[in-house]
Short mmCIF file of C-alpha atoms in Angstrom, two decimals:
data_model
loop_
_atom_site.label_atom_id
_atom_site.label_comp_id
_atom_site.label_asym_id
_atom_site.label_seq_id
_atom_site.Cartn_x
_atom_site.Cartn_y
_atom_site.Cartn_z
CA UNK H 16 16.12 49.23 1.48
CA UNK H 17 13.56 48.65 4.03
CA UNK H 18 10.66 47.47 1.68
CA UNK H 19 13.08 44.72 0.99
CA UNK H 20 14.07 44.08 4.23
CA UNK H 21 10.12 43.59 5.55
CA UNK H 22 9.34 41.57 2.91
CA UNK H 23 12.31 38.99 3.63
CA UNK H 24 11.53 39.60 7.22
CA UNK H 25 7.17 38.86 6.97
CA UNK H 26 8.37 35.54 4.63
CA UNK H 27 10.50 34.37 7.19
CA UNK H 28 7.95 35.13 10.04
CA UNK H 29 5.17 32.98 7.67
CA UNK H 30 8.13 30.36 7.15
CA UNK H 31 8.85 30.18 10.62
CA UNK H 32 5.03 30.63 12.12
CA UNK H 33 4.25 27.15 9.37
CA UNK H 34 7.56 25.71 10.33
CA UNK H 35 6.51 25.23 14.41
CA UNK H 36 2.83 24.35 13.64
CA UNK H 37 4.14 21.54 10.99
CA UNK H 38 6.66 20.85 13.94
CA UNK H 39 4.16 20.54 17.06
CA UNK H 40 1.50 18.90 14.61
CA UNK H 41 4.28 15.96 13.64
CA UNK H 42 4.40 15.59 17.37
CA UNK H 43 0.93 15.45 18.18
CA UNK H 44 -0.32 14.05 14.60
CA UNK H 45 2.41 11.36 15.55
CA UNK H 46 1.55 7.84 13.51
CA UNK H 47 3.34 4.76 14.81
CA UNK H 48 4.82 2.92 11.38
CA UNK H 49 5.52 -0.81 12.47
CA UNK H 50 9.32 -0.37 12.05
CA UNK H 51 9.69 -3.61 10.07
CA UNK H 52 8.14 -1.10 7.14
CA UNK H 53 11.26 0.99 7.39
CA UNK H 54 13.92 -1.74 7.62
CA UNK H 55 11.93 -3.66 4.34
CA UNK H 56 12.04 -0.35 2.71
CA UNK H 57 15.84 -0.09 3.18
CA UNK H 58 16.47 -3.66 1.82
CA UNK H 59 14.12 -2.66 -1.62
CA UNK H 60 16.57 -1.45 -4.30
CA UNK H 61 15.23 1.91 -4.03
CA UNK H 62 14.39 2.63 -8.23
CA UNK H 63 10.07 2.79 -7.41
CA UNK H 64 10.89 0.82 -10.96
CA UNK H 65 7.16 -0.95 -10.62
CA UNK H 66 8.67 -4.39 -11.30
CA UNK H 67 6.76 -5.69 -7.76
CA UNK H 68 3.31 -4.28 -8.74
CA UNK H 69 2.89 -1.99 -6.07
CA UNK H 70 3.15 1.86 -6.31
CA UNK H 71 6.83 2.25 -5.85
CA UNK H 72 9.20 1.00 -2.92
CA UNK H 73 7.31 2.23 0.20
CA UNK H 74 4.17 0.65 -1.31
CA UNK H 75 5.69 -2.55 -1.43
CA UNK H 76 7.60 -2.36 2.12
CA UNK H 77 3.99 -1.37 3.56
CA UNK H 78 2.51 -4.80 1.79
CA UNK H 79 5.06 -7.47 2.96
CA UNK H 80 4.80 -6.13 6.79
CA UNK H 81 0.94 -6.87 6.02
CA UNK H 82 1.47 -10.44 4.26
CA UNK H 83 -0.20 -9.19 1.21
CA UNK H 84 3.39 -9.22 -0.85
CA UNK H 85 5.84 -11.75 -0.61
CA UNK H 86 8.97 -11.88 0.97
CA UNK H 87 11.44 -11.97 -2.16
CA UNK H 88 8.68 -9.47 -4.10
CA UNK H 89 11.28 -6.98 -5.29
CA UNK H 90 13.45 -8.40 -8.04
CA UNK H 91 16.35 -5.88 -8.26
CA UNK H 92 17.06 -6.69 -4.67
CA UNK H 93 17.85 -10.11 -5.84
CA UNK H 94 18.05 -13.15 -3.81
CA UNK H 95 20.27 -11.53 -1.33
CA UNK H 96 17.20 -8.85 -0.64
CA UNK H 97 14.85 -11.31 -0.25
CA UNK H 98 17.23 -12.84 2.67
CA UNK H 99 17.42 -9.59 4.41
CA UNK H 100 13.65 -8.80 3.97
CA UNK H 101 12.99 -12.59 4.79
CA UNK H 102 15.21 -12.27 7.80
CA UNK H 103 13.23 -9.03 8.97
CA UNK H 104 9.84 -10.94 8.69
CA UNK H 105 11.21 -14.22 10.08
CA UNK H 106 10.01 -15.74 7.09
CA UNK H 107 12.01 -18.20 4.90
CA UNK H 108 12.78 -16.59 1.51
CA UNK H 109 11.78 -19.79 -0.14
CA UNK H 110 13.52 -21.80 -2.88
CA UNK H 111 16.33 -19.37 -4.70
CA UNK H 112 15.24 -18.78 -8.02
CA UNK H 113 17.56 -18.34 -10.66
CA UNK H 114 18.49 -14.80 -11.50
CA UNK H 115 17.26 -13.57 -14.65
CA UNK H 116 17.95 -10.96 -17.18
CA UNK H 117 16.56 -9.11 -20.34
CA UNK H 118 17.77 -9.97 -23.70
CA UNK H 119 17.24 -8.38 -26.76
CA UNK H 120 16.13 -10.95 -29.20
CA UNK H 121 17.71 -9.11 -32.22
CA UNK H 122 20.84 -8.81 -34.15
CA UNK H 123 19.64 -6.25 -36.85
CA UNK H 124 22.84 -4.16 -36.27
CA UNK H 125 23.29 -1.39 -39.46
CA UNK H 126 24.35 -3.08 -42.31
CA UNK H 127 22.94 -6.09 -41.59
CA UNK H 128 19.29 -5.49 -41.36
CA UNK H 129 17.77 -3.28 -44.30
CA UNK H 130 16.87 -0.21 -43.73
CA UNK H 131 13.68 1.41 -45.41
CA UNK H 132 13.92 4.69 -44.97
CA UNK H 133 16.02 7.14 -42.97
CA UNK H 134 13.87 8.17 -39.78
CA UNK H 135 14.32 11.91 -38.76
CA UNK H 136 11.75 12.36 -36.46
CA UNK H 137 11.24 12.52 -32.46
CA UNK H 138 13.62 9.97 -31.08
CA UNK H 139 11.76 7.24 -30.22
CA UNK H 140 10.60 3.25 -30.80
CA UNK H 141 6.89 3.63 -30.44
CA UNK H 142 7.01 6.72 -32.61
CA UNK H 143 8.53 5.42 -35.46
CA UNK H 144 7.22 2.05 -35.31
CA UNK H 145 4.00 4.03 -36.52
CA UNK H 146 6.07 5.94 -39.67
CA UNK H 147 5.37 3.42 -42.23
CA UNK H 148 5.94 0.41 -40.35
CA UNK H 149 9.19 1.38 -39.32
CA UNK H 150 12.43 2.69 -40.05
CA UNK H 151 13.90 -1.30 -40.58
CA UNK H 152 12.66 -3.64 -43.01
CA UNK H 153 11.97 -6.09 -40.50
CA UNK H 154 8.95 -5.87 -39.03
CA UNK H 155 10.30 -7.94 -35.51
CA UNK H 156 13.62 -5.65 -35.38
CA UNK H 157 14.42 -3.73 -32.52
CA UNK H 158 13.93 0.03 -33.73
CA UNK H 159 16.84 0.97 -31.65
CA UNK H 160 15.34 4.46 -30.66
CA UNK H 161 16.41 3.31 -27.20
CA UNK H 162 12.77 3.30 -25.55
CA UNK H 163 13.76 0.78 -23.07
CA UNK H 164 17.15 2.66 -22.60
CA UNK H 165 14.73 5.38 -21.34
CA UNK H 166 12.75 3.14 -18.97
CA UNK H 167 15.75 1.47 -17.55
CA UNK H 168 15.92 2.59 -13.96
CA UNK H 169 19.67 0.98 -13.37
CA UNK H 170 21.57 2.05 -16.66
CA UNK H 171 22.00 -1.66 -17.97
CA UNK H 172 21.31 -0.68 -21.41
CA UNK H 173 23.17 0.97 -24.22
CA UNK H 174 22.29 1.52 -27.67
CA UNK H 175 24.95 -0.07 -30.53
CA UNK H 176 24.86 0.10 -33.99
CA UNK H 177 20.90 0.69 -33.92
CA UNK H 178 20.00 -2.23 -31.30
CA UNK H 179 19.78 -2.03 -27.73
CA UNK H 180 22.37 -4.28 -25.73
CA UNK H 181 22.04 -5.07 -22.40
CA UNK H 182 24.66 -5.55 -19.95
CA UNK H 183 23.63 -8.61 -18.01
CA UNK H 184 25.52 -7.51 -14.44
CA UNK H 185 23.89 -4.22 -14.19
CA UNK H 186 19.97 -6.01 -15.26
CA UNK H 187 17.84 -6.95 -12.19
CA UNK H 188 15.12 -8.52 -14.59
CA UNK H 189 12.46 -5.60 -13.17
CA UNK H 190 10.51 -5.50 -16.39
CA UNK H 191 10.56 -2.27 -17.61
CA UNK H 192 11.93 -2.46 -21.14
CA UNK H 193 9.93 -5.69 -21.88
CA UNK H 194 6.83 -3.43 -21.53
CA UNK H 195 8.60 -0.26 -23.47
CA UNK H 196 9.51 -2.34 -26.31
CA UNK H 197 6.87 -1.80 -28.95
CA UNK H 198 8.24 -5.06 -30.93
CA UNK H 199 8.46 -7.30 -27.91
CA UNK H 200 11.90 -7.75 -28.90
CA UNK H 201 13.41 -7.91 -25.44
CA UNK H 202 12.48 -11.05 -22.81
CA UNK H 203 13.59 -12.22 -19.64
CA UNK H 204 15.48 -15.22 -19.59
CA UNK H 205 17.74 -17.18 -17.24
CA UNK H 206 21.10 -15.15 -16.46
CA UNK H 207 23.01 -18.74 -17.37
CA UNK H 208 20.74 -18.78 -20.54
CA UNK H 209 23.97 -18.11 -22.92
CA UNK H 210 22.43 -19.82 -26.17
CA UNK H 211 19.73 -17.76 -27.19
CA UNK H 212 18.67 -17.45 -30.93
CA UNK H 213 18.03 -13.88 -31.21
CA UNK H 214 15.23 -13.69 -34.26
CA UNK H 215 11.95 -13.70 -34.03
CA UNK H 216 10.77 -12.95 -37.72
CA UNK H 217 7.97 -15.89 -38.30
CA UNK H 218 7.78 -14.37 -42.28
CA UNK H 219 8.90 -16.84 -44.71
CA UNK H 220 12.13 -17.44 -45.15
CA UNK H 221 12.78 -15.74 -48.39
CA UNK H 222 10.89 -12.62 -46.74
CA UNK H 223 13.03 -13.08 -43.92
CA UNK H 224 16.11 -13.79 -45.38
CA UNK H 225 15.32 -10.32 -47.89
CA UNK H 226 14.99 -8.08 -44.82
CA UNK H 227 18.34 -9.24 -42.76
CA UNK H 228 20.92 -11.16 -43.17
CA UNK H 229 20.87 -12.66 -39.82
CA UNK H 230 17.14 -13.57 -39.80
CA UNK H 231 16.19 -16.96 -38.96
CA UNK H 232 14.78 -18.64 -41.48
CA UNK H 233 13.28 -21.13 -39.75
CA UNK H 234 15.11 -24.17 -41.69
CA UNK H 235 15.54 -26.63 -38.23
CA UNK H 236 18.42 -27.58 -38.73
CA UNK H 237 19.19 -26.59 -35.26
CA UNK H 238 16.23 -28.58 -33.96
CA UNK H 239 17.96 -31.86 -35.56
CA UNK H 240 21.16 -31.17 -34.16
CA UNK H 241 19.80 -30.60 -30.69
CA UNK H 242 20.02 -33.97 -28.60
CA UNK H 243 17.91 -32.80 -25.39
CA UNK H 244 14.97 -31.94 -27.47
CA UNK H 245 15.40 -28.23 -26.37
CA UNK H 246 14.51 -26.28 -29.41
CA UNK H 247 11.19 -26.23 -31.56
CA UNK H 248 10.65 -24.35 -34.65
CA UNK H 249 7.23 -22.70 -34.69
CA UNK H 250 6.03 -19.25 -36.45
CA UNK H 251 8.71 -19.91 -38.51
CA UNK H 252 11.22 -19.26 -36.36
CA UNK H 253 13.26 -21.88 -33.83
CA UNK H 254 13.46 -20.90 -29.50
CA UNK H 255 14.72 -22.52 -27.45
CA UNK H 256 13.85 -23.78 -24.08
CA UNK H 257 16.05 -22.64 -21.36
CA UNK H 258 15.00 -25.75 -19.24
CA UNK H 259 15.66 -28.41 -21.68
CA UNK H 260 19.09 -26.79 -22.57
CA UNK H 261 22.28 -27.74 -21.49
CA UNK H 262 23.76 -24.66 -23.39
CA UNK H 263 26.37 -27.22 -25.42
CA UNK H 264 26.33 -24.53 -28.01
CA UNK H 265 26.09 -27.56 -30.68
CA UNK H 266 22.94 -25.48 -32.55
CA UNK H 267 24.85 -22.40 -32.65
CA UNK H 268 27.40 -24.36 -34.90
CA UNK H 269 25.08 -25.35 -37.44
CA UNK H 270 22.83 -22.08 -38.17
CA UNK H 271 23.43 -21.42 -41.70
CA UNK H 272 21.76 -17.94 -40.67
CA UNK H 273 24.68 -16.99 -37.41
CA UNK H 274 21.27 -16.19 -35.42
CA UNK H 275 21.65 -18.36 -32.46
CA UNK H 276 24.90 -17.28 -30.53
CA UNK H 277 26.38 -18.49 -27.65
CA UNK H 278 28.14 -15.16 -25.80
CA UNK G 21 -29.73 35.31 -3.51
CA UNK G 22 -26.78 36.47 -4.80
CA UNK G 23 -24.59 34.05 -2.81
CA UNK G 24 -26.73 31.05 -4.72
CA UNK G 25 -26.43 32.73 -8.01
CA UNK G 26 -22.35 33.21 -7.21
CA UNK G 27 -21.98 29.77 -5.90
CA UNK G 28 -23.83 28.21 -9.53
CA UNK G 29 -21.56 30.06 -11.76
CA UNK G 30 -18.81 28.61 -9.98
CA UNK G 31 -19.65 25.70 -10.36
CA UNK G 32 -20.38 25.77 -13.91
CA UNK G 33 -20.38 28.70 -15.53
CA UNK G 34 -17.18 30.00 -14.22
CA UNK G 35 -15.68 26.41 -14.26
CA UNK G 36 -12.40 25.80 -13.34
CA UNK G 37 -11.11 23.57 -15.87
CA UNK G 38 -13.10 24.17 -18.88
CA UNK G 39 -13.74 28.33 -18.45
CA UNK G 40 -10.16 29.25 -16.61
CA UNK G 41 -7.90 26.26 -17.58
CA UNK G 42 -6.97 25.75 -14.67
CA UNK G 43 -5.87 22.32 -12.99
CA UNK G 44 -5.73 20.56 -16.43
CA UNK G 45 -2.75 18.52 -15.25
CA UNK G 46 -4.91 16.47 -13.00
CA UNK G 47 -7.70 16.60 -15.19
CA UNK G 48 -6.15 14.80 -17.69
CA UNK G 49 -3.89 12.56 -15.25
CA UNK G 50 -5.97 11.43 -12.72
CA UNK G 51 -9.34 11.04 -14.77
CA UNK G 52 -9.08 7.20 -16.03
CA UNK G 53 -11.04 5.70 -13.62
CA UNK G 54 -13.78 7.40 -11.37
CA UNK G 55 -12.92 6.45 -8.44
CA UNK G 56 -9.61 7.79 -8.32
CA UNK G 57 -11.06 10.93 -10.23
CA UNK G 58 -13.64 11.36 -6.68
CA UNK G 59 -11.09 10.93 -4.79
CA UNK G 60 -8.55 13.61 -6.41
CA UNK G 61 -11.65 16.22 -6.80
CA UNK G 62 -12.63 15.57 -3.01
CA UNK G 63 -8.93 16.24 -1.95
CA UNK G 64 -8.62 19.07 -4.55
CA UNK G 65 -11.78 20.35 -2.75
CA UNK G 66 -10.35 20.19 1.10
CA UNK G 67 -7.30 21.85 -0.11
CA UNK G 68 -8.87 24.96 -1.69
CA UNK G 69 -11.38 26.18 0.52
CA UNK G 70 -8.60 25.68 3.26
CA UNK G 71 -5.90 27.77 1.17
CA UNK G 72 -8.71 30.27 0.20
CA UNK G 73 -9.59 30.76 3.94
CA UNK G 74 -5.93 31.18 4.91
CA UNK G 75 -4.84 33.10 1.56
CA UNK G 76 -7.35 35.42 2.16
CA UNK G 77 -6.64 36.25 5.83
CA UNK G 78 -2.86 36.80 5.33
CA UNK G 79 -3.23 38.66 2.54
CA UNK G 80 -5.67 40.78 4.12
CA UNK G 81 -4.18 41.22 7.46
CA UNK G 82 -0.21 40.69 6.40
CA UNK G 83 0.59 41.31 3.32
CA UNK G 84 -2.11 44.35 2.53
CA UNK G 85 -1.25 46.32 5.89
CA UNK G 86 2.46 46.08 4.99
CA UNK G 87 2.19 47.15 1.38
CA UNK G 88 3.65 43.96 0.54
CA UNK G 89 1.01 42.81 -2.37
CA UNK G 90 3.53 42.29 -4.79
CA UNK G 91 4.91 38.90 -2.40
CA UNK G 92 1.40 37.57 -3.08
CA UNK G 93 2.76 34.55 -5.02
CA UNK G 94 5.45 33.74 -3.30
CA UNK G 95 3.53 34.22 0.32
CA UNK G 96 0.58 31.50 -1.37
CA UNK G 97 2.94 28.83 -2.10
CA UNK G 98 4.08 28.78 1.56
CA UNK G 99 0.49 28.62 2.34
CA UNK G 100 -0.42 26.29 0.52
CA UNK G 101 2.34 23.69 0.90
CA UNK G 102 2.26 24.15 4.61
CA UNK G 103 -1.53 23.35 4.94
CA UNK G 104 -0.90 20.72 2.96
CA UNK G 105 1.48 18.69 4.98
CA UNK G 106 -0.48 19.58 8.25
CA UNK G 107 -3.93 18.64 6.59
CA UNK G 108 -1.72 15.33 5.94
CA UNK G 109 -0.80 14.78 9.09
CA UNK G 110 -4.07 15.45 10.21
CA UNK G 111 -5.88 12.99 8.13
CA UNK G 112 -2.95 10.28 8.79
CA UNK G 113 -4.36 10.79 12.57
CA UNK G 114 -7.74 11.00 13.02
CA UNK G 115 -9.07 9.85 9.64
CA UNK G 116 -6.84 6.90 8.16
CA UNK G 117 -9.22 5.72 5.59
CA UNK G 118 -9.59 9.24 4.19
CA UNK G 119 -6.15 9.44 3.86
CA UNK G 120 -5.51 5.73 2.47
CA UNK G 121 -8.10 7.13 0.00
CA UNK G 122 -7.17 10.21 -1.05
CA UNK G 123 -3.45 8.21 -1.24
CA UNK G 124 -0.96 10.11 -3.30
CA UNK G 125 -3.17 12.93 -4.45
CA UNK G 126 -3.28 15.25 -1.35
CA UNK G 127 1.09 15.94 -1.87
CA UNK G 128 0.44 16.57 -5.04
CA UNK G 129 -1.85 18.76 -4.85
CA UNK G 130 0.35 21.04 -3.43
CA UNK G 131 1.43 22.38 -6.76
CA UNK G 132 -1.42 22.73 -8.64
CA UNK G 133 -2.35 25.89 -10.23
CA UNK G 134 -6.11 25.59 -9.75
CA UNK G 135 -4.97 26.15 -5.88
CA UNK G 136 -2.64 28.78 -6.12
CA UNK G 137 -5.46 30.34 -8.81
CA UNK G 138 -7.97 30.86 -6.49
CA UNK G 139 -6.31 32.18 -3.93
CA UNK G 140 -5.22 35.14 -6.25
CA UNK G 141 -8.08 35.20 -8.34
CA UNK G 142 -10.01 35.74 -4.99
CA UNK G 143 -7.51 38.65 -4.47
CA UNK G 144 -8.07 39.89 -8.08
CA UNK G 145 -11.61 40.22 -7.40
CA UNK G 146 -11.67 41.55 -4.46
CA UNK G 147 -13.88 39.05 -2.74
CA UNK G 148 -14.55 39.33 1.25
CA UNK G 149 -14.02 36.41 3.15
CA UNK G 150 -17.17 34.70 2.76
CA UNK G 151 -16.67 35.03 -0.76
CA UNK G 152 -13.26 34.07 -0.93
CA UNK G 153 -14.13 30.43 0.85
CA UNK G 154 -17.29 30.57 -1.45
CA UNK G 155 -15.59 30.85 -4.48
CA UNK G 156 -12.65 27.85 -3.06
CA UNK G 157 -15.05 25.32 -2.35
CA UNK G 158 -17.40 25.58 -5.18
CA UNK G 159 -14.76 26.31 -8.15
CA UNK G 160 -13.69 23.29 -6.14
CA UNK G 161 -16.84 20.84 -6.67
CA UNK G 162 -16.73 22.61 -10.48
CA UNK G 163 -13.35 21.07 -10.52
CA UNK G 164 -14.68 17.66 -8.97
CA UNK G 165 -17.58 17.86 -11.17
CA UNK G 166 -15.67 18.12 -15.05
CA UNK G 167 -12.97 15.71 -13.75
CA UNK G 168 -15.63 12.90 -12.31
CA UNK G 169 -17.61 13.64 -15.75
CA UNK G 170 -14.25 13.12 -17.83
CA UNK G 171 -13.36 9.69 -16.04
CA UNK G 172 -16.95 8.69 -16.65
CA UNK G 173 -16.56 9.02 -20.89
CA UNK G 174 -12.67 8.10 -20.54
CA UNK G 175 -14.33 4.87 -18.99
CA UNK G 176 -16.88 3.88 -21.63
CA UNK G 177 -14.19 4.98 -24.08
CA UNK G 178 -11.99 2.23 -23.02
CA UNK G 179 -14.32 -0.21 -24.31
CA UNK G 180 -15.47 1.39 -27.57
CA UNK G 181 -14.05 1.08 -31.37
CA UNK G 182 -11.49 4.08 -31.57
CA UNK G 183 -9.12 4.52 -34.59
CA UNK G 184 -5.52 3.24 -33.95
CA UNK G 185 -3.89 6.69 -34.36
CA UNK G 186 -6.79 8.98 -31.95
CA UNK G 187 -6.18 6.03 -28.83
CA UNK G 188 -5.51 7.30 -25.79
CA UNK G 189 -4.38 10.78 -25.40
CA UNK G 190 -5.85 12.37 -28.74
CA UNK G 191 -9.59 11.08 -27.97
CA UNK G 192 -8.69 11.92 -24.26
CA UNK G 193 -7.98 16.10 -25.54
CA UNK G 194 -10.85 15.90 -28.04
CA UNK G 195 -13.11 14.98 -25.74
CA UNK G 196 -11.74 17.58 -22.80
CA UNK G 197 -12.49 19.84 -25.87
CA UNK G 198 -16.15 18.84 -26.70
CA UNK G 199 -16.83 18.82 -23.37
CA UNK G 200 -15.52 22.59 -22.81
CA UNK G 201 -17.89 23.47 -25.52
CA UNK G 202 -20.46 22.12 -23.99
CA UNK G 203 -19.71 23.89 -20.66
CA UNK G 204 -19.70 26.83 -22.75
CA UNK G 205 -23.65 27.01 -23.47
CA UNK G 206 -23.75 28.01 -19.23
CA UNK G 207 -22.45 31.41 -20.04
CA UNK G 208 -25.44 33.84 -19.80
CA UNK G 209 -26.86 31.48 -17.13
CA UNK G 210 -25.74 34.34 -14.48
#
């Protein structure tokens, strides 16, 4: 019994001995922080997600007390973050931009995109992209190994039927999947952005058209109906530019292929 | 004489990294740029010839006394954590730019093995105090040495022709391997 009960007792002696050393040393070692760093840091959304550029959120605090970051710097906060942190650096937050979100330029659900071969392996985008070109016929399809479900720091995405899907009120636009994705399938785009044609596959449109039935094809007849002069067809496939569109949704009607949609 | 000849093989023929294996988690983390590789092996070098110094003395004067060897371990970690936040606060103090450089490194240096390792490896051997610190700060600058020489190829390998599938990691491990065998033709040296 007693070996037991000196060693608990000499650990706790060490413990405690370290303890009021790393006690009197915080008092004497004592830094003043400007206190604008704490009351930034508080306003961050706390995920260290990156999206600012600086080595998590006490990084970026520590730069906007210095004027090396700007005020609305941390895009999950949003535009009401940017007021607070704004308000703590009497600064004006500047003109509001509009929120944006990810989308997943893809509608390669099963079923609907081919698949080549049935991928086994470890469970992920970058990974299989590698197998063969991919588990999907399309070379521009999202994988749906959920890579960027794994970088998401805020839970916005879900995988469905083999593609991501991302739910707009939970994305804060930080970034994170659009660098995960090895296909570049997801952007950022306006939040209002509803009309979105989700293809990218700039192959031919009988290659395209042999991989997925809901590839665009590229055939412009979107670009005709469109009366702001909003879309352009390039690569082979048609975007769309979210600051020409009024989001009339009168493309979306026409696509032979159902890839521009308007939910 | 013999302090020299002790202090050269560890540096390289006892070598941290590529004889013991020891601290290959920063070794292969921290080493893509050389700068940040100095400044992890100078931190990594503070840290160990502190914890050696203090592993040694409580061991010696605690734990040994008490018949208590077998808390070793557990009694290092404390050590070693606690110097580590009050070598923190110390540097935040009276040396801010050392401790803007060293950055993020010094916490996490507070689990490495390569620290913990010496301070029982120095109990292993039996080494007297001297020798304990010895064998801290030079398996230390061994440490610095292999992880400044691995940012220095990971460097020029960033701009060479590598195959697609050996990018990034895989050349990263072959190279860590090469340059183990290479550290290997010291042995004999002492």
């Amino acid at each position: 019994m007693m070996p037991i009960l000196y060693a608990g007792i000499v650990l706790a002696v060490i413990g405690l001995i370290f303890g009021l050393i790393l006690t009197f040393a915080s008092k004497v070692f004592h830094v003043d922080v400007d206190e604008r760093v704490t009351q930034v840091r508080e306003c961050c959304a706390g995920a260290n997600c990156g999206a600012c550029g600086y080595p998590g959120c006490d990084g970026f605090a520590a730069a906007v007390v210095e004027g090396k970051a700007p005020v609305n710097g941390c895009k999950p906060a949003g535009a009401e973050g940017a007021r607070k942190i704004a308000a703590i650096m009497g600064a004006e937050a500047g003109a509001e931009e509009e929120r944006q979100v990810a989308r997943v330029l893809c509608q390669g659900v099963k079923g609907v995109a081919k698949e080549r071969y049935t991928y086994d392996g470890y469970k992920s985008c970058a990974v299989a992209a590698t197998v063969a070109g991919g588990p999907k016929d399309c070379r521009f399809a999202c994988i749906g190994m959920g890579d960027c479900m794994d970088h998401c720091a805020f839970g916005a995405i879900t995988m469905k039927d083999g593609i991501a899907c991302i739910d707009d009120t939970k994305c804060t636009a930080c970034g994170a999947c659009v660098n995960a994705c090895p296909r570049n399938v997801i952007r950022l785009m306006p939040a209002s952005q509803n009309v979105m044609v989700r293809c990218r596959n700039s192959d031919v449109a009988r290659v395209a058209r042999s991989v997925c039935m809901d590839a665009c094809i590229g055939c412009g007849r979107c670009k005709k109906e469109c009366q702001y002069d909003a879309i352009t067809v390039e690569n082979g496939y048609a975007r769309i530019d979210p600051a020409k569109c009024t989001r009339c949704g009168a493309c979306a009607a026409v696509c032979p292929c159902k890839c521009i949609t308007t939910d | 004489m013999n302090v020299i000849l002790f202090m050269i093989s560890c540096i390289l023929t006892n070598n941290f990294i590529f004889n013991k294996f020891l601290g290959c988690c920063p070794f292969l983390g921290v080493s893509s740029k050389v700068e940040t590789a100095t400044s992890m092996g100078i931190a990594v070098t503070f840290v160990m010839t502190i914890a050696s110094l203090f592993a040694w003395m409580v061991n010696t004067w605690v734990l040994v006394p008490l018949q208590l060897e077998y808390m070793q371990t557990i009694a290092f970690i404390l050590i070693i954590a606690g110097l580590v936040q009050f070598v923190e606060m110390f540097l935040k103090k009276s040396m801010p730019a050392l401790y803007s450089a060293l950055g993020i490194y010094l916490p996490l240096i507070t689990t490495n093995c390569a620290v913990l390792g010496v301070a029982t490896l120095n109990v292993k051997e039996g080494y007297n105090l001297l020798f304990s610190v010895l064998n801290g700060t030079f398996s230390a600058l061994g440490f610095l040495l292999a992880i400044v020489l691995m940012a220095g190829v990971r460097e020029r390998l960033e701009s060479s022709k590598i195959p697609e599938c050996m990018k990034g990691f895989p050349i990263s491990l072959v190279t860590a391997g090469l340059m183990a065998i290479a550290f290997m033709g010291f042995n004999g040296l002492v």
